[in-house]
PDB file of C-alpha atoms in Angstrom:
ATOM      1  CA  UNK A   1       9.074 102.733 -89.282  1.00 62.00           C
ATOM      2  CA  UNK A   2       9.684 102.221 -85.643  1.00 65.00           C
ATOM      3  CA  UNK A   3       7.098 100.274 -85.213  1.00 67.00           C
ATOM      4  CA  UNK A   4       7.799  97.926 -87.998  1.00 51.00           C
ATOM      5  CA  UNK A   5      11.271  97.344 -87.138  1.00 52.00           C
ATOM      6  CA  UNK A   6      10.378  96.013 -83.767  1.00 50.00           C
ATOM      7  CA  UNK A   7       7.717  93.939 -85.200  1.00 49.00           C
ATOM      8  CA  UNK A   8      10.288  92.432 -87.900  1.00 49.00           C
ATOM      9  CA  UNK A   9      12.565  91.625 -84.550  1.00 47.00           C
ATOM     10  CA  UNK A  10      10.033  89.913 -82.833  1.00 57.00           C
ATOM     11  CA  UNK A  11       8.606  87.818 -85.402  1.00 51.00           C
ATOM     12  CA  UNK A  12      12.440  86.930 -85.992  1.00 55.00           C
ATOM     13  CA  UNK A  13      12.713  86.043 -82.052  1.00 50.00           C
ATOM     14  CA  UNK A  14       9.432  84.238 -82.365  1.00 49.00           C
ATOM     15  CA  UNK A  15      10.797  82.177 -85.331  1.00 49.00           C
ATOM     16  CA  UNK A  16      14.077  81.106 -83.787  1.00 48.00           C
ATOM     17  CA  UNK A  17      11.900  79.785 -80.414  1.00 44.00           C
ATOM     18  CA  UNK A  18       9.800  77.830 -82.859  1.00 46.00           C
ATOM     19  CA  UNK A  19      12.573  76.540 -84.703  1.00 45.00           C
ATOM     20  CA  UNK A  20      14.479  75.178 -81.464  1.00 46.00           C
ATOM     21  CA  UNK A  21      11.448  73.741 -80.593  1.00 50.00           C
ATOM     22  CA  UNK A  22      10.966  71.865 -83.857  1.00 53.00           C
ATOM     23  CA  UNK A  23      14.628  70.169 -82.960  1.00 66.00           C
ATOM     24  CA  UNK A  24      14.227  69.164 -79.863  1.00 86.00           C
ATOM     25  CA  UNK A  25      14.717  65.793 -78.819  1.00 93.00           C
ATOM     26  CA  UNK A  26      11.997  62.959 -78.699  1.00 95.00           C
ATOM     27  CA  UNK A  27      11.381  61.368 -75.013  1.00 96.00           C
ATOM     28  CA  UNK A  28       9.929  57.934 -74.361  1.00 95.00           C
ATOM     29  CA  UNK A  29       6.820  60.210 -72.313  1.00 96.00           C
ATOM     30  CA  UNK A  30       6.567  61.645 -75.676  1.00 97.00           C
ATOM     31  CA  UNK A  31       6.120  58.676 -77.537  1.00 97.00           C
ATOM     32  CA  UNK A  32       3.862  57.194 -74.972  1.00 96.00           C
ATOM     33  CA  UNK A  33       1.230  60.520 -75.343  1.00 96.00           C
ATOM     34  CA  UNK A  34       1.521  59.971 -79.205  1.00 97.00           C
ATOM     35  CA  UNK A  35       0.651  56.676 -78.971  1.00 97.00           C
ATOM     36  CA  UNK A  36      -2.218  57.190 -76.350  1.00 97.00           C
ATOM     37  CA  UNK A  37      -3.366  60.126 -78.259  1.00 96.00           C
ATOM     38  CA  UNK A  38      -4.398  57.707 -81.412  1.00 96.00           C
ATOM     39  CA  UNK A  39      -6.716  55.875 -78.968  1.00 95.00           C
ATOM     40  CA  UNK A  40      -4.273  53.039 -77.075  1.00 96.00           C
ATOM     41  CA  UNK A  41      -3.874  52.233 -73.447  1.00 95.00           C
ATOM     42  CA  UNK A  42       0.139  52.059 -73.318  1.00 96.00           C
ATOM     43  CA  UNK A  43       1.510  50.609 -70.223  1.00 95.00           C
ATOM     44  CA  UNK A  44       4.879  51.091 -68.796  1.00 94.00           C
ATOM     45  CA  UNK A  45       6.297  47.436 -68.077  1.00 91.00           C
ATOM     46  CA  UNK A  46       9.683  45.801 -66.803  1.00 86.00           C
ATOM     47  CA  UNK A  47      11.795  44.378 -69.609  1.00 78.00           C
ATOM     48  CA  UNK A  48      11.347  40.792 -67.875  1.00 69.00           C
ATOM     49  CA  UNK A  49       7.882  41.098 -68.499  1.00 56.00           C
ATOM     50  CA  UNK A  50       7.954  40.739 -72.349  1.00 58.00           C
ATOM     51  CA  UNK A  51       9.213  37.597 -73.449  1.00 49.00           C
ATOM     52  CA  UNK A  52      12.770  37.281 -75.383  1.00 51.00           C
ATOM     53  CA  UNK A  53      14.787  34.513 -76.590  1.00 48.00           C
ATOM     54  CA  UNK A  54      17.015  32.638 -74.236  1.00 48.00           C
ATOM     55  CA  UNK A  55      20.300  34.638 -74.367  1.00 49.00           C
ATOM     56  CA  UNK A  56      18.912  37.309 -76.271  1.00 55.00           C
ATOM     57  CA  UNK A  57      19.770  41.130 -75.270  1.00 70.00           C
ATOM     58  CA  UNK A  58      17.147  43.921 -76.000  1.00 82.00           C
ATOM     59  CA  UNK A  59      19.486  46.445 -75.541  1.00 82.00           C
ATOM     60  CA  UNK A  60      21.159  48.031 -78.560  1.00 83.00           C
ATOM     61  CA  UNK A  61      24.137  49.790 -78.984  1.00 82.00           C
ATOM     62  CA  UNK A  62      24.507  49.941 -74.776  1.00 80.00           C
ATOM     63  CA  UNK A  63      20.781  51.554 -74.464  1.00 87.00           C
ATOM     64  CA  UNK A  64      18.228  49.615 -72.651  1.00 87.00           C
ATOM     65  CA  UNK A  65      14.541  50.235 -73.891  1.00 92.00           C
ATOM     66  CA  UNK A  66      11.695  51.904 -72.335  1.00 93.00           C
ATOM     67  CA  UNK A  67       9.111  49.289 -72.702  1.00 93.00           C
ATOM     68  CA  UNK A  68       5.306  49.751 -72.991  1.00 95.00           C
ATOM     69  CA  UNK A  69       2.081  46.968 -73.779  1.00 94.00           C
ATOM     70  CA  UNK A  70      -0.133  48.507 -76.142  1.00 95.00           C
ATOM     71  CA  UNK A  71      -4.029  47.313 -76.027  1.00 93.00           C
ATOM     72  CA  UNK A  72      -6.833  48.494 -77.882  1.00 91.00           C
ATOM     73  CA  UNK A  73      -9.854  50.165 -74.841  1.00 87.00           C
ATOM     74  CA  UNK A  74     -12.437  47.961 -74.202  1.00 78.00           C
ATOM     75  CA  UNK A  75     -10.966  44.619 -76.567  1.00 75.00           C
ATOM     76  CA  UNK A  76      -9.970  41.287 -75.081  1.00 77.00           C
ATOM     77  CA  UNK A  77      -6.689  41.002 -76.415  1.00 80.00           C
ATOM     78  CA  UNK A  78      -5.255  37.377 -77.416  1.00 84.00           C
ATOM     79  CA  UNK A  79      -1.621  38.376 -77.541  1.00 87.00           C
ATOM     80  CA  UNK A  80      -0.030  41.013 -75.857  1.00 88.00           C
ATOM     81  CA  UNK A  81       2.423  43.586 -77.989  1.00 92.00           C
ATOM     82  CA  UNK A  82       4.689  45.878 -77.010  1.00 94.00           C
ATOM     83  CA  UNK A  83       6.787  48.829 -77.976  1.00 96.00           C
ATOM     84  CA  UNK A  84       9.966  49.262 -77.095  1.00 95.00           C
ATOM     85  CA  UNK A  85      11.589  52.984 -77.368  1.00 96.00           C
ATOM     86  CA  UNK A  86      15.709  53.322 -77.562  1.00 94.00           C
ATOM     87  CA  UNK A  87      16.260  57.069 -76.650  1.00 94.00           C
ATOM     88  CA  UNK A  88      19.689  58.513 -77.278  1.00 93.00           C
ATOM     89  CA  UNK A  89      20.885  61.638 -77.076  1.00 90.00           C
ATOM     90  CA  UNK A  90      21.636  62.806 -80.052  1.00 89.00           C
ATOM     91  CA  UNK A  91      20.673  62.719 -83.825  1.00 87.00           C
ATOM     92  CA  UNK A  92      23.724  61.090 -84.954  1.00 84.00           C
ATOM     93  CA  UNK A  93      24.110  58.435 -82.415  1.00 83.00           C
ATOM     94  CA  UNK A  94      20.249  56.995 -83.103  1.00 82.00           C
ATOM     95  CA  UNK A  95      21.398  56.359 -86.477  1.00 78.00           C
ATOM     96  CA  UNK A  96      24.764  54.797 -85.921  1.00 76.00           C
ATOM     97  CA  UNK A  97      22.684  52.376 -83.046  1.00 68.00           C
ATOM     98  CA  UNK A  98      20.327  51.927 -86.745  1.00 64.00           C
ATOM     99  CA  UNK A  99      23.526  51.187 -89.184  1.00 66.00           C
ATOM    100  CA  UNK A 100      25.216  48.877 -87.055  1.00 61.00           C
ATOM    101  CA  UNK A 101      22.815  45.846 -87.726  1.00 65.00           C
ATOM    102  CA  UNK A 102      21.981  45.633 -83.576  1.00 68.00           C
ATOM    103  CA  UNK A 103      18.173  45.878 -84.538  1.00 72.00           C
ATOM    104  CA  UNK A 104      18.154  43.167 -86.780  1.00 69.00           C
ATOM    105  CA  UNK A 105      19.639  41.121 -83.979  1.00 69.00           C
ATOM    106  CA  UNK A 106      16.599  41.820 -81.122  1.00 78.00           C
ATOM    107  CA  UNK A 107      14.373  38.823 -81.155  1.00 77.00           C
ATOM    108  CA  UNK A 108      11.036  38.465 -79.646  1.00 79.00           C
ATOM    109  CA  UNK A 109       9.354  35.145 -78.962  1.00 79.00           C
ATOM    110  CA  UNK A 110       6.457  35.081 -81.643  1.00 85.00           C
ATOM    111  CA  UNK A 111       6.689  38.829 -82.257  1.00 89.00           C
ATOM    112  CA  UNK A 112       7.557  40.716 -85.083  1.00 91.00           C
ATOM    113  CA  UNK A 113       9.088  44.306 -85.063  1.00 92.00           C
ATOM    114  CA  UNK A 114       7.628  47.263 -86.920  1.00 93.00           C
ATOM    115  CA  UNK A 115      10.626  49.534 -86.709  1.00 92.00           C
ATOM    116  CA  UNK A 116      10.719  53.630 -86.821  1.00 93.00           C
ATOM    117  CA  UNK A 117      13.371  55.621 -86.389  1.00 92.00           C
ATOM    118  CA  UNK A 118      12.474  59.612 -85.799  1.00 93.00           C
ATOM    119  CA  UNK A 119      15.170  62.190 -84.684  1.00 93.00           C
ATOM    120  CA  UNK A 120      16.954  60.255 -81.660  1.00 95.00           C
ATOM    121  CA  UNK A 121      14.808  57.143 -80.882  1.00 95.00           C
ATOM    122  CA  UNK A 122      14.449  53.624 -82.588  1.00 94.00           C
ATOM    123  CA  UNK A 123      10.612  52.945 -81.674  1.00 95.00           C
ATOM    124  CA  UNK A 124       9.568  48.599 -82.094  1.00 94.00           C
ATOM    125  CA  UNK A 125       6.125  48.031 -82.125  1.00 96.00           C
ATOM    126  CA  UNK A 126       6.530  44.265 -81.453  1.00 94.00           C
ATOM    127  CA  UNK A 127       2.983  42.660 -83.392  1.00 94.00           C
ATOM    128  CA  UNK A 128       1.937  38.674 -83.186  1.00 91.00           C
ATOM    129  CA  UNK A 129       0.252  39.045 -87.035  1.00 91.00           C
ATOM    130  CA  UNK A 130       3.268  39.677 -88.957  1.00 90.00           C
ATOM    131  CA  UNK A 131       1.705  40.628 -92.294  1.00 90.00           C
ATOM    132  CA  UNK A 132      -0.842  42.872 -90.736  1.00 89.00           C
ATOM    133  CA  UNK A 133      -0.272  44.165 -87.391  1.00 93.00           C
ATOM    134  CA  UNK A 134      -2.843  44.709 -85.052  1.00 90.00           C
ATOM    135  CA  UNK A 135      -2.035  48.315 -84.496  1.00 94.00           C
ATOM    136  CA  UNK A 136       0.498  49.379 -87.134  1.00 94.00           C
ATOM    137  CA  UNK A 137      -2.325  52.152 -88.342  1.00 94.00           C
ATOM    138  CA  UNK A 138      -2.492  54.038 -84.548  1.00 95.00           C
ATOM    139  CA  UNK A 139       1.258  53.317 -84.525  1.00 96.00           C
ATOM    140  CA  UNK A 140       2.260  54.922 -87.491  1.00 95.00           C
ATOM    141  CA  UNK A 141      -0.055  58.006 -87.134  1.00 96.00           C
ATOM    142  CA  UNK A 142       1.715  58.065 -83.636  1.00 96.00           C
ATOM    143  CA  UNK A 143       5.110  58.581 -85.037  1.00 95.00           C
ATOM    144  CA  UNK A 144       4.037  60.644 -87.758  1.00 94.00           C
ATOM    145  CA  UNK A 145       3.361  63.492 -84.965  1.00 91.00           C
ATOM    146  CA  UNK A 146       7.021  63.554 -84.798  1.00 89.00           C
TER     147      UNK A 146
END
């Protein structure tokens, strides 16, 4: 009886570890690895790199983004895309940043934005081909690890 008492207790233990892990928050390094995991090179670049409208802000709801060019190995890409990443730190604040119309205010020249929101990050996956993005499939699959 002993010895299943101390077994219930640390299967309990091992369930509460598992379940704090499960909640933890996303990082940008996190969905970088995602994204490189389903087969893209992901590049860390400066926001003056990507190309925004004049007097356009990519910043939303006072968070800059962590911004990345995505490629496919080995292709010669026309048009570079990007992904942009807008970490917060909690929950609750990534979805106010989502209800307060900001994202439907970020404008890319000649890009269109495939938006996911997952625990606390907005993730854009900025495309050229607005009907069927380049990479929506690896992106997805990416954020579906989450």
């Amino acid at each position: 009886m002993r010895i299943f008492l101390q077994l219930c207790c640390i299967s309990i233990s091992l369930l509460m570890v598992l379940s704090a892990c499960g909640n933890r928050n996303i990082s940008a390094e996190d969905v970088q690895k995602a994204l490189q995991h389903q087969g893209l090179e992901v590049t860390k670049i400066n926001l003056g790199t990507a190309e925004q409208y004049e007097g356009s802000s990519l910043q939303l709801n006072g968070v800059f983004p962590e911004a990345f060019e995505l490629a496919l190995p080995a292709a010669d890409m026309a048009n570079r895309e990007f992904v942009f990443i807008y970490e917060y730190s909690s929950e609750e604040e990534c979805k106010s940043a989502n209800q307060s119309g900001g994202i439907s205010s970020l404008r890319m020249v000649d890009l269109h934005p495939n938006i996911r929101q997952k625990k606390n990050v907005v993730v854009i996956y900025w495309s050229h081909n607005k009907e069927n993005p380049l990479m929506i499939n690896q992106f997805t699959k990416a954020m579906d690890e989450f």
